[in-house]
PDB file of C-alpha atoms in Angstrom:
ATOM      1  CA  MET A 652      39.174-144.777-105.742  1.00  0.00           C
ATOM      2  CA  GLU A 653      42.538-146.501-105.255  1.00  0.00           C
ATOM      3  CA  LEU A 654      43.491-148.850-108.066  1.00  0.00           C
ATOM      4  CA  PRO A 655      44.976-152.342-107.466  1.00  0.00           C
ATOM      5  CA  GLN A 656      47.987-151.639-109.612  1.00  0.00           C
ATOM      6  CA  THR A 657      48.904-148.535-107.630  1.00  0.00           C
ATOM      7  CA  GLY A 658      50.886-148.719-104.360  1.00  0.00           C
ATOM      8  CA  LYS A 659      51.731-151.720-102.263  1.00  0.00           C
ATOM      9  CA  ASN A 660      50.058-153.884 -99.603  1.00  0.00           C
ATOM     10  CA  CYS A 661      50.952-153.481 -95.938  1.00  0.00           C
ATOM     11  CA  GLN A 662      53.247-156.305 -94.834  1.00  0.00           C
ATOM     12  CA  LEU A 663      51.877-156.351 -91.276  1.00  0.00           C
ATOM     13  CA  GLU A 664      50.239-159.670 -90.645  1.00  0.00           C
ATOM     14  CA  GLY A 665      46.498-159.260 -90.382  1.00  0.00           C
ATOM     15  CA  CYS A 666      46.428-155.880 -92.238  1.00  0.00           C
ATOM     16  CA  ASN A 667      47.464-156.329 -95.874  1.00  0.00           C
ATOM     17  CA  ALA A 668      45.847-152.974 -96.700  1.00  0.00           C
ATOM     18  CA  LEU A 669      46.628-151.472-100.069  1.00  0.00           C
ATOM     19  CA  ASP A 670      48.278-148.024 -99.777  1.00  0.00           C
ATOM     20  CA  PHE A 671      49.156-145.954-102.834  1.00  0.00           C
ATOM     21  CA  LEU A 672      51.864-144.241-100.755  1.00  0.00           C
ATOM     22  CA  PRO A 673      53.500-147.096 -98.803  1.00  0.00           C
ATOM     23  CA  VAL A 674      56.259-146.392 -96.271  1.00  0.00           C
ATOM     24  CA  ALA A 675      59.435-148.502 -95.915  1.00  0.00           C
ATOM     25  CA  CYS A 676      60.562-149.004 -92.304  1.00  0.00           C
ATOM     26  CA  PRO A 677      64.189-147.749 -91.894  1.00  0.00           C
ATOM     27  CA  LEU A 678      64.839-150.524 -89.313  1.00  0.00           C
ATOM     28  CA  CYS A 679      63.417-153.710 -90.819  1.00  0.00           C
ATOM     29  CA  HIS A 680      63.090-152.329 -94.368  1.00  0.00           C
ATOM     30  CA  GLN A 681      59.609-153.808 -94.884  1.00  0.00           C
ATOM     31  CA  THR A 682      56.778-151.854 -96.459  1.00  0.00           C
ATOM     32  CA  PHE A 683      53.723-150.717 -94.424  1.00  0.00           C
ATOM     33  CA  CYS A 684      50.594-148.614 -94.809  1.00  0.00           C
ATOM     34  CA  GLY A 685      50.298-145.151 -93.262  1.00  0.00           C
ATOM     35  CA  ASP A 686      48.682-146.501 -90.070  1.00  0.00           C
ATOM     36  CA  HIS A 687      51.513-149.025 -89.502  1.00  0.00           C
ATOM     37  CA  ARG A 688      54.526-147.085 -90.809  1.00  0.00           C
ATOM     38  CA  LEU A 689      56.134-146.461 -87.406  1.00  0.00           C
ATOM     39  CA  PRO A 690      58.207-149.265 -85.775  1.00  0.00           C
ATOM     40  CA  SER A 691      56.010-149.201 -82.677  1.00  0.00           C
ATOM     41  CA  ASN A 692      52.892-149.631 -84.866  1.00  0.00           C
ATOM     42  CA  HIS A 693      54.056-152.768 -86.686  1.00  0.00           C
ATOM     43  CA  LYS A 694      56.068-154.273 -83.767  1.00  0.00           C
ATOM     44  CA  CYS A 695      59.327-153.859 -85.662  1.00  0.00           C
ATOM     45  CA  SER A 696      61.755-156.724 -85.049  1.00  0.00           C
ATOM     46  CA  ASN A 697      64.745-154.289 -84.875  1.00  0.00           C
ATOM     47  CA  TRP A 698      63.006-151.764 -82.612  1.00  0.00           C
ATOM     48  CA  SER A 699      64.414-153.304 -79.423  1.00  0.00           C
ATOM     49  CA  LYS A 700      67.972-152.940 -80.776  1.00  0.00           C
ATOM     50  CA  VAL A 701      67.740-149.182 -81.194  1.00  0.00           C
ATOM     51  CA  THR A 702      65.378-148.092 -78.437  1.00  0.00           C
ATOM     52  CA  LYS A 703      68.299-146.757 -76.417  1.00  0.00           C
ATOM     53  CA  ASP A 704      69.418-144.586 -79.321  1.00  0.00           C
ATOM     54  CA  LEU A 705      66.021-143.407 -80.576  1.00  0.00           C
ATOM     55  CA  LEU A 706      62.940-141.713 -79.119  1.00  0.00           C
ATOM     56  CA  GLN A 707      59.573-141.250 -80.698  1.00  0.00           C
ATOM     57  CA  CYS A 708      58.289-137.635 -80.801  1.00  0.00           C
ATOM     58  CA  ASP A 709      54.779-137.462 -79.359  1.00  0.00           C
ATOM     59  CA  ASP A 710      54.025-134.443 -81.605  1.00  0.00           C
ATOM     60  CA  CYS A 711      54.916-135.797 -85.087  1.00  0.00           C
ATOM     61  CA  GLN A 712      55.227-139.497 -84.116  1.00  0.00           C
ATOM     62  CA  HIS A 713      58.569-139.774 -85.923  1.00  0.00           C
ATOM     63  CA  LEU A 714      61.827-141.195 -84.572  1.00  0.00           C
ATOM     64  CA  VAL A 715      64.447-138.859 -83.142  1.00  0.00           C
ATOM     65  CA  GLN A 716      68.156-139.710 -82.892  1.00  0.00           C
ATOM     66  CA  ALA A 717      70.788-137.762 -80.935  1.00  0.00           C
ATOM     67  CA  PRO A 718      73.727-136.445 -83.033  1.00  0.00           C
ATOM     68  CA  LYS A 719      76.696-138.798 -83.222  1.00  0.00           C
ATOM     69  CA  ASP A 720      79.157-136.165 -82.007  1.00  0.00           C
ATOM     70  CA  GLY A 721      77.756-136.640 -78.515  1.00  0.00           C
ATOM     71  CA  LYS A 722      77.434-132.964 -77.725  1.00  0.00           C
ATOM     72  CA  ILE A 723      73.785-133.353 -76.638  1.00  0.00           C
ATOM     73  CA  GLY A 724      71.892-136.280 -75.260  1.00  0.00           C
ATOM     74  CA  LEU A 725      68.797-137.952 -76.591  1.00  0.00           C
ATOM     75  CA  GLU A 726      66.424-136.017 -74.384  1.00  0.00           C
ATOM     76  CA  GLN A 727      67.902-132.705 -75.480  1.00  0.00           C
ATOM     77  CA  ALA A 728      67.793-133.794 -79.104  1.00  0.00           C
ATOM     78  CA  LEU A 729      64.060-134.524 -78.679  1.00  0.00           C
ATOM     79  CA  GLU A 730      63.548-131.090 -77.122  1.00  0.00           C
ATOM     80  CA  GLN A 731      65.312-129.317 -79.952  1.00  0.00           C
ATOM     81  CA  HIS A 732      63.488-131.460 -82.456  1.00  0.00           C
ATOM     82  CA  LYS A 733      60.155-130.157 -81.152  1.00  0.00           C
ATOM     83  CA  LYS A 734      61.405-126.556 -81.122  1.00  0.00           C
ATOM     84  CA  SER A 735      62.403-126.935 -84.789  1.00  0.00           C
ATOM     85  CA  LYS A 736      58.818-127.882 -85.625  1.00  0.00           C
ATOM     86  CA  CYS A 737      59.804-131.523 -85.836  1.00  0.00           C
ATOM     87  CA  GLN A 738      62.515-130.970 -88.482  1.00  0.00           C
ATOM     88  CA  LEU A 739      65.830-131.739 -86.636  1.00  0.00           C
ATOM     89  CA  PHE A 740      67.398-135.046 -85.613  1.00  0.00           C
ATOM     90  CA  LEU A 741      65.000-137.278 -87.543  1.00  0.00           C
ATOM     91  CA  TYR A 742      65.887-140.864 -88.033  1.00  0.00           C
ATOM     92  CA  PRO A 743      67.135-141.798 -90.581  1.00  0.00           C
ATOM     93  CA  PRO A 744      69.537-138.799 -90.587  1.00  0.00           C
ATOM     94  CA  SER A 745      68.078-135.594 -92.012  1.00  0.00           C
ATOM     95  CA  ASN A 746      70.698-135.379 -94.774  1.00  0.00           C
ATOM     96  CA  THR A 747      69.131-138.422 -96.362  1.00  0.00           C
ATOM     97  CA  ILE A 748      65.569-136.964 -96.203  1.00  0.00           C
ATOM     98  CA  LYS A 749      64.212-134.056 -98.172  1.00  0.00           C
ATOM     99  CA  LYS A 750      63.516-131.161 -95.851  1.00  0.00           C
ATOM    100  CA  ILE A 751      59.818-130.493 -95.459  1.00  0.00           C
ATOM    101  CA  ASP A 752      58.917-126.896 -94.595  1.00  0.00           C
ATOM    102  CA  ARG A 753      55.131-127.348 -94.893  1.00  0.00           C
ATOM    103  CA  GLN A 754      52.822-128.823 -92.299  1.00  0.00           C
ATOM    104  CA  CYS A 755      49.550-130.581 -92.583  1.00  0.00           C
ATOM    105  CA  THR A 756      46.757-128.048 -93.018  1.00  0.00           C
ATOM    106  CA  VAL A 757      44.577-129.778 -90.444  1.00  0.00           C
ATOM    107  CA  LYS A 758      44.908-127.764 -87.242  1.00  0.00           C
ATOM    108  CA  GLY A 759      47.156-129.355 -84.670  1.00  0.00           C
ATOM    109  CA  CYS A 760      48.520-132.056 -87.018  1.00  0.00           C
ATOM    110  CA  ARG A 761      52.239-132.151 -87.850  1.00  0.00           C
ATOM    111  CA  ASP A 762      52.222-135.627 -89.270  1.00  0.00           C
ATOM    112  CA  ILE A 763      53.662-134.954 -92.702  1.00  0.00           C
ATOM    113  CA  ASP A 764      56.141-137.750 -93.270  1.00  0.00           C
ATOM    114  CA  PRO A 765      59.528-136.257 -94.251  1.00  0.00           C
ATOM    115  CA  ARG A 766      60.298-139.351 -96.259  1.00  0.00           C
ATOM    116  CA  ILE A 767      57.267-138.838 -98.452  1.00  0.00           C
ATOM    117  CA  GLY A 768      56.339-135.198 -98.176  1.00  0.00           C
ATOM    118  CA  PRO A 769      52.908-133.567 -98.160  1.00  0.00           C
ATOM    119  CA  VAL A 770      50.036-134.770-100.307  1.00  0.00           C
ATOM    120  CA  HIS A 771      48.426-131.923-102.278  1.00  0.00           C
ATOM    121  CA  CYS A 772      44.637-131.817-102.513  1.00  0.00           C
ATOM    122  CA  ASN A 773      43.357-130.346-105.782  1.00  0.00           C
ATOM    123  CA  GLY A 774      39.910-129.715-104.283  1.00  0.00           C
ATOM    124  CA  CYS A 775      40.986-127.138-101.764  1.00  0.00           C
ATOM    125  CA  ASN A 776      44.583-126.503-102.999  1.00  0.00           C
ATOM    126  CA  GLN A 777      46.091-127.395 -99.573  1.00  0.00           C
ATOM    127  CA  ASP A 778      48.774-129.816 -98.354  1.00  0.00           C
ATOM    128  CA  PHE A 779      48.025-132.683 -95.991  1.00  0.00           C
ATOM    129  CA  CYS A 780      49.700-135.633 -94.304  1.00  0.00           C
ATOM    130  CA  LEU A 781      48.994-139.205 -95.328  1.00  0.00           C
ATOM    131  CA  LYS A 782      46.339-139.576 -92.656  1.00  0.00           C
ATOM    132  CA  HIS A 783      44.376-136.541 -93.833  1.00  0.00           C
ATOM    133  CA  ARG A 784      45.030-136.762 -97.559  1.00  0.00           C
ATOM    134  CA  HIS A 785      41.504-137.853 -98.522  1.00  0.00           C
ATOM    135  CA  PRO A 786      38.895-135.069 -98.973  1.00  0.00           C
ATOM    136  CA  ALA A 787      36.544-136.652 -96.450  1.00  0.00           C
ATOM    137  CA  THR A 788      39.212-136.822 -93.683  1.00  0.00           C
ATOM    138  CA  HIS A 789      40.148-133.131 -93.852  1.00  0.00           C
ATOM    139  CA  GLY A 790      36.640-131.773 -94.533  1.00  0.00           C
ATOM    140  CA  CYS A 791      37.567-130.583 -98.027  1.00  0.00           C
ATOM    141  CA  GLN A 792      35.469-127.630 -99.220  1.00  0.00           C
ATOM    142  CA  SER A 793      35.141-129.393-102.606  1.00  0.00           C
ATOM    143  CA  LEU A 794      32.808-131.891-100.922  1.00  0.00           C
ATOM    144  CA  ASP A 795      30.440-129.053 -99.966  1.00  0.00           C
ATOM    145  CA  ILE A 796      30.677-127.585-103.484  1.00  0.00           C
ATOM    146  CA  ASP A 797      29.924-130.981-105.056  1.00  0.00           C
ATOM    147  CA  GLU A 798      27.023-131.481-102.713  1.00  0.00           C
ATOM    148  CA  GLN A 799      25.623-128.042-103.473  1.00  0.00           C
ATOM    149  CA  ARG A 800      25.953-128.722-107.181  1.00  0.00           C
ATOM    150  CA  LYS A 801      24.023-131.959-106.780  1.00  0.00           C
ATOM    151  CA  THR A 802      21.352-130.119-104.775  1.00  0.00           C
ATOM    152  CA  ASP A 803      21.136-127.332-107.358  1.00  0.00           C
ATOM    153  CA  ARG A 804      20.869-129.845-110.212  1.00  0.00           C
ATOM    154  CA  LYS A 805      18.165-131.777-108.380  1.00  0.00           C
ATOM    155  CA  LEU A 806      16.167-128.571-107.692  1.00  0.00           C
ATOM    156  CA  ALA A 807      16.555-127.411-111.289  1.00  0.00           C
ATOM    157  CA  ALA A 808      15.429-130.808-112.546  1.00  0.00           C
ATOM    158  CA  GLN A 809      12.380-130.793-110.204  1.00  0.00           C
ATOM    159  CA  GLU A 810      11.480-127.287-111.271  1.00  0.00           C
ATOM    160  CA  LYS A 811      11.716-128.202-114.946  1.00  0.00           C
ATOM    161  CA  VAL A 812       9.575-131.303-114.436  1.00  0.00           C
ATOM    162  CA  ALA A 813       7.067-129.267-112.450  1.00  0.00           C
ATOM    163  CA  LYS A 814       6.780-126.709-115.253  1.00  0.00           C
ATOM    164  CA  THR A 815       6.593-129.371-117.975  1.00  0.00           C
ATOM    165  CA  PHE A 816       4.066-131.616-116.258  1.00  0.00           C
ATOM    166  CA  ALA A 817       2.177-129.044-114.169  1.00  0.00           C
ATOM    167  CA  PRO A 818      -1.381-130.155-113.720  1.00  0.00           C
ATOM    168  CA  GLN A 819      -3.816-127.966-115.614  1.00  0.00           C
ATOM    169  CA  PRO A 820      -6.434-126.320-113.424  1.00  0.00           C
ATOM    170  CA  THR A 821      -9.742-128.034-113.887  1.00  0.00           C
ATOM    171  CA  LYS A 822     -12.669-125.929-114.842  1.00  0.00           C
ATOM    172  CA  LYS A 823     -15.664-125.978-112.643  1.00  0.00           C
ATOM    173  CA  ARG A 824     -18.015-128.435-114.257  1.00  0.00           C
ATOM    174  CA  ARG A 825     -21.718-128.349-113.955  1.00  0.00           C
ATOM    175  CA  VAL A 826     -24.011-130.497-116.032  1.00  0.00           C
ATOM    176  CA  ILE A 827     -27.296-128.839-116.959  1.00  0.00           C
ATOM    177  CA  LYS A 828     -29.613-131.012-118.976  1.00  0.00           C
ATOM    178  CA  SER A 829     -33.165-130.494-120.108  1.00  0.00           C
ATOM    179  CA  VAL A 830     -35.498-133.320-119.066  1.00  0.00           C
ATOM    180  CA  PRO A 831     -35.952-135.575-122.157  1.00  0.00           C
ATOM    181  CA  VAL A 832     -39.397-136.303-123.495  1.00  0.00           C
ATOM    182  CA  LYS A 833     -39.551-139.982-124.224  1.00  0.00           C
ATOM    183  CA  SER A 834     -43.185-140.687-125.087  1.00  0.00           C
ATOM    184  CA  LYS A 835     -44.367-140.682-128.749  1.00  0.00           C
ATOM    185  CA  ASN A 836     -47.448-138.643-128.083  1.00  0.00           C
ATOM    186  CA  GLY A 837     -45.742-135.295-127.513  1.00  0.00           C
ATOM    187  CA  GLY A 838     -44.761-135.877-123.935  1.00  0.00           C
ATOM    188  CA  MET A 839     -48.162-136.570-122.487  1.00  0.00           C
ATOM    189  CA  VAL A 840     -46.806-139.056-119.990  1.00  0.00           C
ATOM    190  CA  GLU A 841     -44.110-136.653-118.816  1.00  0.00           C
ATOM    191  CA  LEU A 842     -46.639-133.772-118.599  1.00  0.00           C
ATOM    192  CA  MET A 843     -49.009-135.947-116.480  1.00  0.00           C
ATOM    193  CA  LYS A 844     -46.058-136.847-114.232  1.00  0.00           C
ATOM    194  CA  ILE A 845     -44.872-133.191-113.758  1.00  0.00           C
ATOM    195  CA  LYS A 846     -48.412-132.090-113.021  1.00  0.00           C
ATOM    196  CA  SER A 847     -48.628-134.561-110.147  1.00  0.00           C
ATOM    197  CA  GLN A 848     -45.329-133.417-108.664  1.00  0.00           C
ATOM    198  CA  ALA A 849     -44.949-129.664-109.550  1.00  0.00           C
ATOM    199  CA  LYS A 850     -45.149-127.044-106.877  1.00  0.00           C
ATOM    200  CA  GLY A 851     -46.691-123.605-107.297  1.00  0.00           C
ATOM    201  CA  SER A 852     -49.359-121.176-106.107  1.00  0.00           C
ATOM    202  CA  ALA A 853     -52.828-122.748-105.866  1.00  0.00           C
ATOM    203  CA  SER A 854     -54.329-119.412-106.958  1.00  0.00           C
ATOM    204  CA  VAL A 855     -53.029-119.964-110.503  1.00  0.00           C
ATOM    205  CA  PRO A 856     -55.863-121.345-112.663  1.00  0.00           C
ATOM    206  CA  VAL A 857     -55.195-124.852-113.918  1.00  0.00           C
ATOM    207  CA  ALA A 858     -55.850-123.779-117.512  1.00  0.00           C
ATOM    208  CA  SER A 859     -53.306-120.946-117.168  1.00  0.00           C
ATOM    209  CA  ARG A 860     -50.483-123.018-115.731  1.00  0.00           C
ATOM    210  CA  ILE A 861     -47.129-123.699-117.480  1.00  0.00           C
ATOM    211  CA  TYR A 862     -45.101-126.622-116.081  1.00  0.00           C
ATOM    212  CA  ILE A 863     -41.290-126.383-116.204  1.00  0.00           C
ATOM    213  CA  TYR A 864     -38.160-127.745-114.544  1.00  0.00           C
ATOM    214  CA  VAL A 865     -36.005-125.341-112.533  1.00  0.00           C
ATOM    215  CA  GLN A 866     -32.316-125.759-111.611  1.00  0.00           C
ATOM    216  CA  GLY A 867     -31.175-123.449-108.784  1.00  0.00           C
ATOM    217  CA  PRO A 868     -27.917-121.603-108.860  1.00  0.00           C
ATOM    218  CA  LYS A 869     -24.748-123.176-107.514  1.00  0.00           C
ATOM    219  CA  GLU A 870     -24.853-121.175-104.306  1.00  0.00           C
ATOM    220  CA  SER A 871     -28.302-122.471-103.372  1.00  0.00           C
ATOM    221  CA  ARG A 872     -27.497-126.153-103.881  1.00  0.00           C
ATOM    222  CA  VAL A 873     -31.095-126.635-105.008  1.00  0.00           C
ATOM    223  CA  ASP A 874     -31.391-129.619-107.296  1.00  0.00           C
ATOM    224  CA  LEU A 875     -33.743-129.904-110.260  1.00  0.00           C
ATOM    225  CA  GLN A 876     -37.317-129.151-109.247  1.00  0.00           C
ATOM    226  CA  SER A 877     -40.637-129.275-111.083  1.00  0.00           C
ATOM    227  CA  VAL A 878     -42.760-126.082-110.698  1.00  0.00           C
ATOM    228  CA  TYR A 879     -45.598-124.293-112.414  1.00  0.00           C
ATOM    229  CA  PHE A 880     -46.372-120.615-112.929  1.00  0.00           C
ATOM    230  CA  ASP A 881     -48.994-118.477-114.607  1.00  0.00           C
ATOM    231  CA  LYS A 882     -48.017-118.463-118.266  1.00  0.00           C
ATOM    232  CA  LYS A 883     -49.296-114.882-118.526  1.00  0.00           C
ATOM    233  CA  ASN A 884     -46.636-113.753-116.078  1.00  0.00           C
ATOM    234  CA  SER A 885     -43.410-112.239-117.368  1.00  0.00           C
ATOM    235  CA  VAL A 886     -40.033-113.981-117.282  1.00  0.00           C
ATOM    236  CA  GLY A 887     -38.877-111.306-114.836  1.00  0.00           C
ATOM    237  CA  LYS A 888     -41.611-112.160-112.350  1.00  0.00           C
ATOM    238  CA  ALA A 889     -40.892-115.825-112.695  1.00  0.00           C
ATOM    239  CA  LEU A 890     -37.225-115.092-111.945  1.00  0.00           C
ATOM    240  CA  ASP A 891     -38.188-113.374-108.730  1.00  0.00           C
ATOM    241  CA  LEU A 892     -40.360-116.374-107.723  1.00  0.00           C
ATOM    242  CA  ILE A 893     -37.646-118.867-108.521  1.00  0.00           C
ATOM    243  CA  ALA A 894     -35.117-116.833-106.473  1.00  0.00           C
ATOM    244  CA  ASP A 895     -37.561-117.079-103.530  1.00  0.00           C
ATOM    245  CA  ILE A 896     -37.892-120.852-104.080  1.00  0.00           C
ATOM    246  CA  CYS A 897     -34.076-121.253-104.105  1.00  0.00           C
ATOM    247  CA  LYS A 898     -33.658-118.773-101.242  1.00  0.00           C
ATOM    248  CA  VAL A 899     -31.153-116.689-103.176  1.00  0.00           C
ATOM    249  CA  ASN A 900     -30.389-113.079-102.459  1.00  0.00           C
ATOM    250  CA  ASN A 901     -31.929-111.135-105.346  1.00  0.00           C
ATOM    251  CA  LYS A 902     -30.680-107.573-105.844  1.00  0.00           C
ATOM    252  CA  ASN A 903     -31.519-107.197-109.544  1.00  0.00           C
ATOM    253  CA  ASN A 904     -33.532-104.051-108.936  1.00  0.00           C
ATOM    254  CA  ALA A 905     -30.436-102.320-107.505  1.00  0.00           C
ATOM    255  CA  LEU A 906     -27.748-103.662-109.851  1.00  0.00           C
ATOM    256  CA  PRO A 907     -26.752-102.375-113.277  1.00  0.00           C
ATOM    257  CA  PRO A 908     -27.267-104.647-116.287  1.00  0.00           C
ATOM    258  CA  SER A 909     -23.578-105.620-116.606  1.00  0.00           C
ATOM    259  CA  ASP A 910     -23.062-106.428-112.931  1.00  0.00           C
ATOM    260  CA  PRO A 911     -21.847-110.043-112.548  1.00  0.00           C
ATOM    261  CA  GLU A 912     -24.083-110.487-109.455  1.00  0.00           C
ATOM    262  CA  ARG A 913     -27.255-110.035-111.478  1.00  0.00           C
ATOM    263  CA  LEU A 914     -29.455-113.066-111.683  1.00  0.00           C
ATOM    264  CA  GLU A 915     -30.581-114.386-115.093  1.00  0.00           C
ATOM    265  CA  LEU A 916     -32.796-117.180-116.332  1.00  0.00           C
ATOM    266  CA  TYR A 917     -31.128-119.404-118.872  1.00  0.00           C
ATOM    267  CA  LYS A 918     -33.017-121.816-121.128  1.00  0.00           C
ATOM    268  CA  CYS A 919     -31.365-125.245-121.253  1.00  0.00           C
ATOM    269  CA  PRO A 920     -29.601-126.779-122.942  1.00  0.00           C
ATOM    270  CA  ASP A 921     -28.538-123.924-125.278  1.00  0.00           C
ATOM    271  CA  MET A 922     -28.152-121.490-122.307  1.00  0.00           C
ATOM    272  CA  THR A 923     -29.810-118.538-123.988  1.00  0.00           C
ATOM    273  CA  ILE A 924     -30.793-115.747-121.614  1.00  0.00           C
ATOM    274  CA  LEU A 925     -34.548-115.310-121.421  1.00  0.00           C
ATOM    275  CA  ASN A 926     -35.903-111.761-122.011  1.00  0.00           C
ATOM    276  CA  LYS A 927     -37.393-110.654-118.701  1.00  0.00           C
ATOM    277  CA  SER A 928     -40.166-108.651-120.436  1.00  0.00           C
ATOM    278  CA  ASP A 929     -41.441-111.674-122.432  1.00  0.00           C
ATOM    279  CA  SER A 930     -44.293-113.669-121.110  1.00  0.00           C
ATOM    280  CA  LEU A 931     -43.633-117.257-120.004  1.00  0.00           C
ATOM    281  CA  GLU A 932     -45.907-118.679-122.734  1.00  0.00           C
ATOM    282  CA  LYS A 933     -43.843-116.817-125.346  1.00  0.00           C
ATOM    283  CA  ALA A 934     -40.452-117.728-123.943  1.00  0.00           C
ATOM    284  CA  LEU A 935     -41.130-121.292-122.832  1.00  0.00           C
ATOM    285  CA  LYS A 936     -43.327-124.316-123.252  1.00  0.00           C
ATOM    286  CA  ASN A 937     -44.367-127.171-120.953  1.00  0.00           C
ATOM    287  CA  LEU A 938     -41.532-129.452-119.810  1.00  0.00           C
ATOM    288  CA  ASP A 939     -38.761-126.925-120.622  1.00  0.00           C
ATOM    289  CA  THR A 940     -35.768-126.664-118.251  1.00  0.00           C
ATOM    290  CA  VAL A 941     -34.416-123.310-116.990  1.00  0.00           C
ATOM    291  CA  LEU A 942     -31.378-122.408-114.880  1.00  0.00           C
ATOM    292  CA  LEU A 943     -31.203-119.546-112.470  1.00  0.00           C
ATOM    293  CA  GLU A 944     -27.607-118.272-112.171  1.00  0.00           C
ATOM    294  CA  ARG A 945     -25.599-115.093-111.759  1.00  0.00           C
ATOM    295  CA  GLN A 946     -23.970-113.570-114.837  1.00  0.00           C
ATOM    296  CA  GLY A 947     -20.495-113.841-113.357  1.00  0.00           C
ATOM    297  CA  SER A 948     -20.812-117.537-112.641  1.00  0.00           C
ATOM    298  CA  ILE A 949     -22.267-118.888-115.826  1.00  0.00           C
ATOM    299  CA  SER A 950     -19.082-118.109-117.775  1.00  0.00           C
ATOM    300  CA  MET A 951     -17.233-120.638-115.608  1.00  0.00           C
ATOM    301  CA  GLU A 952     -19.675-123.447-116.278  1.00  0.00           C
ATOM    302  CA  GLU A 953     -19.332-126.179-118.802  1.00  0.00           C
ATOM    303  CA  VAL A 954     -22.715-127.091-120.157  1.00  0.00           C
ATOM    304  CA  ASP A 955     -23.358-130.644-121.374  1.00  0.00           C
ATOM    305  CA  ASP A 956     -25.776-130.832-124.222  1.00  0.00           C
TER     306      ASP A 956
END
């Protein structure tokens, strides 16, 4: 950023641009910015008086003057000026100007002002003319480095935020509740209700029936159902019947006890595994709730009491 107290304002009417390296015109002695430093650029009032003695080099845009000894003409002076890489026959005379051996680093540009010299860029450690002195105008590599640093800092910050505030994986939640008994007389109302809705084999004597609620495994998507079985049957047989009701593939007879695919009956809400050899009347009572699920799946469940 150029500061107001640095440099001077261009004296060309309508410009007034602030330039921290202003150029004084050798003809009218006024101060101009880099864009208007040449007599032809600021319509110099004294330009018409010297046009016969000066030519403007189309390579470096500086004024060229033939030597006063008259040995060569103006056109020859201009030709030799170009061959000298725009160093000879500059106006004002070269003995009043510090010789500049360096050129602008921008390819094809020879516009380093001999009155001012090159401007050194600390970003890429190269020399440039006034026109290309700013990093953006000569494509300074420092801009790419700064941009890469910004990108790296942004990615690092995003990665840190992602690690700090990473969403915790939610556990699979499944609510298994036993059906509450609300009546004061030991659940007689609920028992009468389940008897009217429960499904089971008609061959089971009414006096031998046990009425329970069954929740199917997750893979079956069977919601809570009311069923009845013969209370003399074992838990293992009831498990097979419930698997058929839920249409679940039951391979317990071919799987070892520790296999996660084995089906088990869990008593809700404490999720204890029922012993398959026990009879239903020993393991359960009317209105109890059981869950049929595989061993490998129940560990991922969250049970709500």
